[in-house]
Amino acid sequence: MTESTGTTRLTRSAIVEAAIDLADAEGFAAVTMRKIADRLGVGAMSLYRHVADKDALLMAMTEEVGRRFPYPHEMARTDGRGDELSDDLAVVGHRTWRECVQVAVEIDWALYQRHPWVVLAYSSPRHSMGASSLGCLDWMMAGFSQLGVDRVTSAEMTLTLWSYIQGVALADVSDQLLRTNPEQVSTRSGLDDVLDGDEAEPPPPRVAALRGVGRERRLTDSRRRLDHGVELLCVGFEAAAR
């Protein structure tokens, strides 16, 4: 559905695009129909001819962002009449299941770095399981099928992997999401203070052993923690499939 207002051509896709740009710049809390309308040069009420409400808008935003970060399906999903394992291998381009996991990690991490607000949106299944996410789920299930697990287990492994990526990503972008002062730049935590030997109060005894070790990457580098944690998950997946 489209409409023209002066020289502006108003469409659902234009509204969603403006909302995504606004969320990227100011966070999802700043996304209002009034601000979107101002960006598009139209009246706020005209937006409701294209999106029912802000909840419907969020669902459209997450679906569009997910569409921009697809997993690499090598062929269309099959009708299930062929050899299941052969079909699964064809879908993932004959990647190993661990290679599929790495692809998912890279794509999802890039998505959350580009659109931090999506981490929160994807924490709600209602906002995260649209067509694009279901396509990614299908692809990752095809990868995990190489472990010889059933469809329910392959879906469970995928959701577990996604939950871990989202958790690390949330920790990485949380300062951006929570910051109320645009000029605030410090992201130091109490653990940082301990690692630097600069804590205000004595830390608990076992934490005290970390005092002064400096910026140990295993504790401070989110991406390093993501990769190491995913490796531990993969070890667990493989053990569970035996």
PDB file of C-alpha atoms in Angstrom:
ATOM      1  CA  MET A   1       0.000   0.000   0.000  1.00  0.00           C
ATOM      2  CA  THR A   2       1.348   3.427  -0.957  1.00  0.00           C
ATOM      3  CA  GLU A   3       0.142   6.975  -0.784  1.00  0.00           C
ATOM      4  CA  SER A   4       1.500  10.328  -1.852  1.00  0.00           C
ATOM      5  CA  THR A   5       1.665  13.246   0.539  1.00  0.00           C
ATOM      6  CA  GLY A   6       2.973  16.286  -1.280  1.00  0.00           C
ATOM      7  CA  THR A   7       6.206  15.068  -2.830  1.00  0.00           C
ATOM      8  CA  THR A   8       6.617  12.184  -0.349  1.00  0.00           C
ATOM      9  CA  ARG A   9       5.644   8.671  -1.388  1.00  0.00           C
ATOM     10  CA  LEU A  10       4.669   6.883   1.808  1.00  0.00           C
ATOM     11  CA  THR A  11       4.983   3.098   1.893  1.00  0.00           C
ATOM     12  CA  ARG A  12       5.250   0.459   4.572  1.00  0.00           C
ATOM     13  CA  SER A  13       8.855  -0.231   3.541  1.00  0.00           C
ATOM     14  CA  ALA A  14       9.734   3.475   3.815  1.00  0.00           C
ATOM     15  CA  ILE A  15       8.276   3.566   7.327  1.00  0.00           C
ATOM     16  CA  VAL A  16      10.188   0.460   8.388  1.00  0.00           C
ATOM     17  CA  GLU A  17      13.416   1.820   6.893  1.00  0.00           C
ATOM     18  CA  ALA A  18      13.018   5.118   8.737  1.00  0.00           C
ATOM     19  CA  ALA A  19      12.272   3.296  11.982  1.00  0.00           C
ATOM     20  CA  ILE A  20      15.386   1.126  11.623  1.00  0.00           C
ATOM     21  CA  ASP A  21      17.550   4.192  10.947  1.00  0.00           C
ATOM     22  CA  LEU A  22      16.096   5.897  14.002  1.00  0.00           C
ATOM     23  CA  ALA A  23      16.626   2.850  16.224  1.00  0.00           C
ATOM     24  CA  ASP A  24      20.231   2.528  15.015  1.00  0.00           C
ATOM     25  CA  ALA A  25      20.916   6.189  15.774  1.00  0.00           C
ATOM     26  CA  GLU A  26      19.044   6.653  19.049  1.00  0.00           C
ATOM     27  CA  GLY A  27      17.912   3.241  20.317  1.00  0.00           C
ATOM     28  CA  PHE A  28      14.511   1.604  20.026  1.00  0.00           C
ATOM     29  CA  ALA A  29      13.060   3.628  22.905  1.00  0.00           C
ATOM     30  CA  ALA A  30      13.411   6.698  20.681  1.00  0.00           C
ATOM     31  CA  VAL A  31      11.297   5.140  17.926  1.00  0.00           C
ATOM     32  CA  THR A  32       7.932   6.885  17.967  1.00  0.00           C
ATOM     33  CA  MET A  33       5.384   7.411  15.256  1.00  0.00           C
ATOM     34  CA  ARG A  34       5.891  11.164  15.593  1.00  0.00           C
ATOM     35  CA  LYS A  35       9.661  10.961  15.029  1.00  0.00           C
ATOM     36  CA  ILE A  36       9.244   8.592  12.104  1.00  0.00           C
ATOM     37  CA  ALA A  37       6.648  10.897  10.561  1.00  0.00           C
ATOM     38  CA  ASP A  38       8.963  13.895  11.014  1.00  0.00           C
ATOM     39  CA  ARG A  39      11.754  12.024   9.219  1.00  0.00           C
ATOM     40  CA  LEU A  40       9.434  11.225   6.337  1.00  0.00           C
ATOM     41  CA  GLY A  41       7.787  14.630   6.247  1.00  0.00           C
ATOM     42  CA  VAL A  42       4.261  13.311   6.790  1.00  0.00           C
ATOM     43  CA  GLY A  43       1.606  13.416   9.477  1.00  0.00           C
ATOM     44  CA  ALA A  44       1.937  10.842  12.255  1.00  0.00           C
ATOM     45  CA  MET A  45      -1.591   9.498  11.780  1.00  0.00           C
ATOM     46  CA  SER A  46      -0.868   8.647   8.148  1.00  0.00           C
ATOM     47  CA  LEU A  47       1.577   5.952   9.318  1.00  0.00           C
ATOM     48  CA  TYR A  48      -1.273   3.908  10.790  1.00  0.00           C
ATOM     49  CA  ARG A  49      -2.609   3.241   7.314  1.00  0.00           C
ATOM     50  CA  HIS A  50       0.483   1.055   6.821  1.00  0.00           C
ATOM     51  CA  VAL A  51       1.350  -0.305  10.291  1.00  0.00           C
ATOM     52  CA  ALA A  52      -1.218  -1.101  12.958  1.00  0.00           C
ATOM     53  CA  ASP A  53       0.822   0.006  15.979  1.00  0.00           C
ATOM     54  CA  LYS A  54       4.348   0.163  17.389  1.00  0.00           C
ATOM     55  CA  ASP A  55       4.368  -3.553  18.177  1.00  0.00           C
ATOM     56  CA  ALA A  56       3.573  -4.403  14.565  1.00  0.00           C
ATOM     57  CA  LEU A  57       6.269  -1.947  13.524  1.00  0.00           C
ATOM     58  CA  LEU A  58       8.861  -3.699  15.712  1.00  0.00           C
ATOM     59  CA  MET A  59       7.954  -7.048  14.170  1.00  0.00           C
ATOM     60  CA  ALA A  60       8.379  -5.555  10.694  1.00  0.00           C
ATOM     61  CA  MET A  61      11.714  -3.992  11.700  1.00  0.00           C
ATOM     62  CA  THR A  62      13.173  -7.221  13.070  1.00  0.00           C
ATOM     63  CA  GLU A  63      11.975  -9.167  10.040  1.00  0.00           C
ATOM     64  CA  GLU A  64      13.580  -6.661   7.672  1.00  0.00           C
ATOM     65  CA  VAL A  65      16.874  -6.591   9.584  1.00  0.00           C
ATOM     66  CA  GLY A  66      16.923 -10.397   9.649  1.00  0.00           C
ATOM     67  CA  ARG A  67      16.304 -10.470   5.903  1.00  0.00           C
ATOM     68  CA  ARG A  68      19.476  -8.405   5.412  1.00  0.00           C
ATOM     69  CA  PHE A  69      21.603 -10.951   7.303  1.00  0.00           C
ATOM     70  CA  PRO A  70      20.572 -14.329   5.841  1.00  0.00           C
ATOM     71  CA  TYR A  71      22.354 -17.615   6.268  1.00  0.00           C
ATOM     72  CA  PRO A  72      23.722 -18.918   2.936  1.00  0.00           C
ATOM     73  CA  HIS A  73      21.088 -21.389   1.748  1.00  0.00           C
ATOM     74  CA  GLU A  74      22.660 -23.158  -1.197  1.00  0.00           C
ATOM     75  CA  MET A  75      19.364 -24.552  -2.453  1.00  0.00           C
ATOM     76  CA  ALA A  76      15.672 -24.263  -1.732  1.00  0.00           C
ATOM     77  CA  ARG A  77      14.224 -26.321   1.092  1.00  0.00           C
ATOM     78  CA  THR A  78      13.174 -29.705  -0.222  1.00  0.00           C
ATOM     79  CA  ASP A  79       9.803 -31.383  -0.178  1.00  0.00           C
ATOM     80  CA  GLY A  80      11.188 -34.136   2.041  1.00  0.00           C
ATOM     81  CA  ARG A  81      10.922 -36.887  -0.595  1.00  0.00           C
ATOM     82  CA  GLY A  82      14.661 -37.184  -1.239  1.00  0.00           C
ATOM     83  CA  ASP A  83      17.431 -38.600   0.910  1.00  0.00           C
ATOM     84  CA  GLU A  84      17.306 -36.517   4.099  1.00  0.00           C
ATOM     85  CA  LEU A  85      21.045 -36.319   4.783  1.00  0.00           C
ATOM     86  CA  SER A  86      21.885 -35.531   1.147  1.00  0.00           C
ATOM     87  CA  ASP A  87      19.272 -32.777   1.120  1.00  0.00           C
ATOM     88  CA  ASP A  88      20.651 -31.353   4.373  1.00  0.00           C
ATOM     89  CA  LEU A  89      24.192 -31.313   3.009  1.00  0.00           C
ATOM     90  CA  ALA A  90      23.027 -29.587  -0.157  1.00  0.00           C
ATOM     91  CA  VAL A  91      21.209 -26.887   1.840  1.00  0.00           C
ATOM     92  CA  VAL A  92      24.364 -25.947   3.764  1.00  0.00           C
ATOM     93  CA  GLY A  93      26.640 -26.164   0.736  1.00  0.00           C
ATOM     94  CA  HIS A  94      28.379 -29.291   2.009  1.00  0.00           C
ATOM     95  CA  ARG A  95      29.842 -27.398   4.962  1.00  0.00           C
ATOM     96  CA  THR A  96      30.579 -29.374   8.096  1.00  0.00           C
ATOM     97  CA  TRP A  97      28.302 -28.730  11.039  1.00  0.00           C
ATOM     98  CA  ARG A  98      31.078 -26.842  12.833  1.00  0.00           C
ATOM     99  CA  GLU A  99      31.582 -24.667   9.766  1.00  0.00           C
ATOM    100  CA  CYS A 100      27.847 -23.939   9.848  1.00  0.00           C
ATOM    101  CA  VAL A 101      28.136 -22.891  13.479  1.00  0.00           C
ATOM    102  CA  GLN A 102      30.959 -20.500  12.584  1.00  0.00           C
ATOM    103  CA  VAL A 103      28.934 -19.008   9.739  1.00  0.00           C
ATOM    104  CA  ALA A 104      26.043 -18.402  12.140  1.00  0.00           C
ATOM    105  CA  VAL A 105      28.352 -16.797  14.702  1.00  0.00           C
ATOM    106  CA  GLU A 106      29.868 -14.415  12.144  1.00  0.00           C
ATOM    107  CA  ILE A 107      26.533 -13.372  10.635  1.00  0.00           C
ATOM    108  CA  ASP A 108      24.703 -12.944  13.938  1.00  0.00           C
ATOM    109  CA  TRP A 109      27.587 -11.036  15.543  1.00  0.00           C
ATOM    110  CA  ALA A 110      27.711  -8.673  12.558  1.00  0.00           C
ATOM    111  CA  LEU A 111      23.941  -8.155  12.818  1.00  0.00           C
ATOM    112  CA  TYR A 112      24.087  -7.254  16.516  1.00  0.00           C
ATOM    113  CA  GLN A 113      27.049  -4.925  16.025  1.00  0.00           C
ATOM    114  CA  ARG A 114      25.225  -3.114  13.210  1.00  0.00           C
ATOM    115  CA  HIS A 115      21.818  -3.013  14.921  1.00  0.00           C
ATOM    116  CA  PRO A 116      22.337  -3.289  18.730  1.00  0.00           C
ATOM    117  CA  TRP A 117      18.637  -2.837  19.550  1.00  0.00           C
ATOM    118  CA  VAL A 118      17.857  -6.115  17.763  1.00  0.00           C
ATOM    119  CA  VAL A 119      19.476  -8.032  20.630  1.00  0.00           C
ATOM    120  CA  LEU A 120      16.591  -6.979  22.860  1.00  0.00           C
ATOM    121  CA  ALA A 121      13.960  -7.499  20.168  1.00  0.00           C
ATOM    122  CA  TYR A 122      15.197 -11.023  19.460  1.00  0.00           C
ATOM    123  CA  SER A 123      14.901 -11.920  23.132  1.00  0.00           C
ATOM    124  CA  SER A 124      11.148 -12.147  22.455  1.00  0.00           C
ATOM    125  CA  PRO A 125      10.231 -15.173  20.281  1.00  0.00           C
ATOM    126  CA  ARG A 126       7.196 -13.285  19.002  1.00  0.00           C
ATOM    127  CA  HIS A 127       9.479 -10.649  17.501  1.00  0.00           C
ATOM    128  CA  SER A 128      12.275 -12.965  16.414  1.00  0.00           C
ATOM    129  CA  MET A 129      10.659 -15.943  14.712  1.00  0.00           C
ATOM    130  CA  GLY A 130       9.466 -14.445  11.468  1.00  0.00           C
ATOM    131  CA  ALA A 131      10.125 -15.880   8.028  1.00  0.00           C
ATOM    132  CA  SER A 132      13.786 -14.820   7.902  1.00  0.00           C
ATOM    133  CA  SER A 133      14.604 -16.362  11.290  1.00  0.00           C
ATOM    134  CA  LEU A 134      12.750 -19.561  10.437  1.00  0.00           C
ATOM    135  CA  GLY A 135      14.839 -19.797   7.277  1.00  0.00           C
ATOM    136  CA  CYS A 136      18.004 -19.466   9.368  1.00  0.00           C
ATOM    137  CA  LEU A 137      16.686 -22.062  11.808  1.00  0.00           C
ATOM    138  CA  ASP A 138      16.037 -24.447   8.919  1.00  0.00           C
ATOM    139  CA  TRP A 139      19.600 -23.935   7.629  1.00  0.00           C
ATOM    140  CA  MET A 140      21.237 -24.488  10.993  1.00  0.00           C
ATOM    141  CA  MET A 141      19.101 -27.577  11.642  1.00  0.00           C
ATOM    142  CA  ALA A 142      20.394 -28.968   8.344  1.00  0.00           C
ATOM    143  CA  GLY A 143      23.923 -28.414   9.625  1.00  0.00           C
ATOM    144  CA  PHE A 144      23.343 -30.067  12.991  1.00  0.00           C
ATOM    145  CA  SER A 145      21.724 -33.067  11.280  1.00  0.00           C
ATOM    146  CA  GLN A 146      25.259 -34.234  10.488  1.00  0.00           C
ATOM    147  CA  LEU A 147      25.531 -35.202  14.162  1.00  0.00           C
ATOM    148  CA  GLY A 148      22.842 -37.822  13.585  1.00  0.00           C
ATOM    149  CA  VAL A 149      20.313 -36.109  15.845  1.00  0.00           C
ATOM    150  CA  ASP A 150      16.588 -35.797  15.228  1.00  0.00           C
ATOM    151  CA  ARG A 151      14.871 -32.610  14.095  1.00  0.00           C
ATOM    152  CA  VAL A 152      13.784 -31.562  17.578  1.00  0.00           C
ATOM    153  CA  THR A 153      17.332 -31.920  18.902  1.00  0.00           C
ATOM    154  CA  SER A 154      18.830 -30.030  15.958  1.00  0.00           C
ATOM    155  CA  ALA A 155      16.354 -27.202  16.593  1.00  0.00           C
ATOM    156  CA  GLU A 156      17.212 -27.244  20.302  1.00  0.00           C
ATOM    157  CA  MET A 157      20.935 -27.029  19.508  1.00  0.00           C
ATOM    158  CA  THR A 158      20.289 -24.074  17.206  1.00  0.00           C
ATOM    159  CA  LEU A 159      18.257 -22.197  19.804  1.00  0.00           C
ATOM    160  CA  THR A 160      20.942 -22.882  22.416  1.00  0.00           C
ATOM    161  CA  LEU A 161      23.627 -21.528  20.093  1.00  0.00           C
ATOM    162  CA  TRP A 162      21.563 -18.432  19.322  1.00  0.00           C
ATOM    163  CA  SER A 163      20.892 -17.807  23.003  1.00  0.00           C
ATOM    164  CA  TYR A 164      24.607 -17.842  23.759  1.00  0.00           C
ATOM    165  CA  ILE A 165      25.461 -15.485  20.885  1.00  0.00           C
ATOM    166  CA  GLN A 166      22.696 -13.118  21.988  1.00  0.00           C
ATOM    167  CA  GLY A 167      23.905 -13.194  25.591  1.00  0.00           C
ATOM    168  CA  VAL A 168      27.477 -12.251  24.716  1.00  0.00           C
ATOM    169  CA  ALA A 169      26.268  -9.667  22.211  1.00  0.00           C
ATOM    170  CA  LEU A 170      24.013  -8.097  24.840  1.00  0.00           C
ATOM    171  CA  ALA A 171      26.947  -7.695  27.213  1.00  0.00           C
ATOM    172  CA  ASP A 172      28.934  -6.139  24.385  1.00  0.00           C
ATOM    173  CA  VAL A 173      26.322  -3.556  23.322  1.00  0.00           C
ATOM    174  CA  SER A 174      24.573  -2.976  26.643  1.00  0.00           C
ATOM    175  CA  ASP A 175      26.358   0.307  27.317  1.00  0.00           C
ATOM    176  CA  GLN A 176      25.016   1.655  24.028  1.00  0.00           C
ATOM    177  CA  LEU A 177      21.511   0.482  24.888  1.00  0.00           C
ATOM    178  CA  LEU A 178      21.507   1.846  28.447  1.00  0.00           C
ATOM    179  CA  ARG A 179      23.464   5.071  28.000  1.00  0.00           C
ATOM    180  CA  THR A 180      21.327   8.096  28.886  1.00  0.00           C
ATOM    181  CA  ASN A 181      24.053  10.710  28.392  1.00  0.00           C
ATOM    182  CA  PRO A 182      25.295  10.891  24.776  1.00  0.00           C
ATOM    183  CA  GLU A 183      28.614  12.302  26.014  1.00  0.00           C
ATOM    184  CA  GLN A 184      29.252   9.378  28.369  1.00  0.00           C
ATOM    185  CA  VAL A 185      32.181   7.377  27.059  1.00  0.00           C
ATOM    186  CA  SER A 186      33.435   5.325  30.016  1.00  0.00           C
ATOM    187  CA  THR A 187      32.525   1.641  29.908  1.00  0.00           C
ATOM    188  CA  ARG A 188      34.613   0.541  32.895  1.00  0.00           C
ATOM    189  CA  SER A 189      33.164  -2.077  35.225  1.00  0.00           C
ATOM    190  CA  GLY A 190      34.015  -3.193  38.724  1.00  0.00           C
ATOM    191  CA  LEU A 191      35.892  -6.139  37.226  1.00  0.00           C
ATOM    192  CA  ASP A 192      37.961  -3.767  35.091  1.00  0.00           C
ATOM    193  CA  ASP A 193      38.947  -1.913  38.239  1.00  0.00           C
ATOM    194  CA  VAL A 194      40.045  -5.155  39.887  1.00  0.00           C
ATOM    195  CA  LEU A 195      42.044  -6.265  36.848  1.00  0.00           C
ATOM    196  CA  ASP A 196      43.791  -2.900  36.774  1.00  0.00           C
ATOM    197  CA  GLY A 197      44.412  -2.980  40.544  1.00  0.00           C
ATOM    198  CA  ASP A 198      42.337   0.178  40.908  1.00  0.00           C
ATOM    199  CA  GLU A 199      39.302  -1.024  42.845  1.00  0.00           C
ATOM    200  CA  ALA A 200      37.682   1.286  45.414  1.00  0.00           C
ATOM    201  CA  GLU A 201      37.030  -1.520  47.917  1.00  0.00           C
ATOM    202  CA  PRO A 202      38.791  -4.833  48.594  1.00  0.00           C
ATOM    203  CA  PRO A 203      37.324  -7.527  46.308  1.00  0.00           C
ATOM    204  CA  PRO A 204      36.110 -10.955  47.547  1.00  0.00           C
ATOM    205  CA  PRO A 205      38.951 -13.438  48.183  1.00  0.00           C
ATOM    206  CA  ARG A 206      38.826 -15.452  44.947  1.00  0.00           C
ATOM    207  CA  VAL A 207      38.235 -12.351  42.833  1.00  0.00           C
ATOM    208  CA  ALA A 208      41.220 -10.777  44.585  1.00  0.00           C
ATOM    209  CA  ALA A 209      43.436 -13.312  42.806  1.00  0.00           C
ATOM    210  CA  LEU A 210      42.668 -11.408  39.591  1.00  0.00           C
ATOM    211  CA  ARG A 211      43.900  -8.114  41.001  1.00  0.00           C
ATOM    212  CA  GLY A 212      46.407  -6.387  38.783  1.00  0.00           C
ATOM    213  CA  VAL A 213      46.521  -9.001  35.990  1.00  0.00           C
ATOM    214  CA  GLY A 214      45.627  -6.311  33.459  1.00  0.00           C
ATOM    215  CA  ARG A 215      43.262  -6.600  30.524  1.00  0.00           C
ATOM    216  CA  GLU A 216      43.214 -10.388  30.301  1.00  0.00           C
ATOM    217  CA  ARG A 217      41.445 -11.062  26.991  1.00  0.00           C
ATOM    218  CA  ARG A 218      39.689 -14.153  28.322  1.00  0.00           C
ATOM    219  CA  LEU A 219      37.861 -11.862  30.745  1.00  0.00           C
ATOM    220  CA  THR A 220      37.532  -8.579  28.855  1.00  0.00           C
ATOM    221  CA  ASP A 221      37.292  -9.356  25.137  1.00  0.00           C
ATOM    222  CA  SER A 222      33.675 -10.122  24.238  1.00  0.00           C
ATOM    223  CA  ARG A 223      34.490 -11.596  20.854  1.00  0.00           C
ATOM    224  CA  ARG A 224      37.171 -13.843  22.316  1.00  0.00           C
ATOM    225  CA  ARG A 225      34.688 -14.986  24.965  1.00  0.00           C
ATOM    226  CA  LEU A 226      32.101 -15.638  22.268  1.00  0.00           C
ATOM    227  CA  ASP A 227      34.425 -17.808  20.191  1.00  0.00           C
ATOM    228  CA  HIS A 228      35.707 -19.781  23.182  1.00  0.00           C
ATOM    229  CA  GLY A 229      32.204 -20.300  24.565  1.00  0.00           C
ATOM    230  CA  VAL A 230      30.898 -21.490  21.199  1.00  0.00           C
ATOM    231  CA  GLU A 231      33.752 -23.991  21.049  1.00  0.00           C
ATOM    232  CA  LEU A 232      32.707 -25.342  24.455  1.00  0.00           C
ATOM    233  CA  LEU A 233      29.106 -25.559  23.224  1.00  0.00           C
ATOM    234  CA  CYS A 234      30.235 -27.529  20.179  1.00  0.00           C
ATOM    235  CA  VAL A 235      32.112 -29.979  22.373  1.00  0.00           C
ATOM    236  CA  GLY A 236      28.919 -30.434  24.353  1.00  0.00           C
ATOM    237  CA  PHE A 237      26.764 -30.852  21.248  1.00  0.00           C
ATOM    238  CA  GLU A 238      29.101 -33.518  19.925  1.00  0.00           C
ATOM    239  CA  ALA A 239      29.174 -35.375  23.227  1.00  0.00           C
ATOM    240  CA  ALA A 240      25.384 -35.259  23.546  1.00  0.00           C
ATOM    241  CA  ALA A 241      24.967 -36.720  20.056  1.00  0.00           C
ATOM    242  CA  ARG A 242      27.062 -39.827  20.754  1.00  0.00           C
TER     243      ARG A 242
END
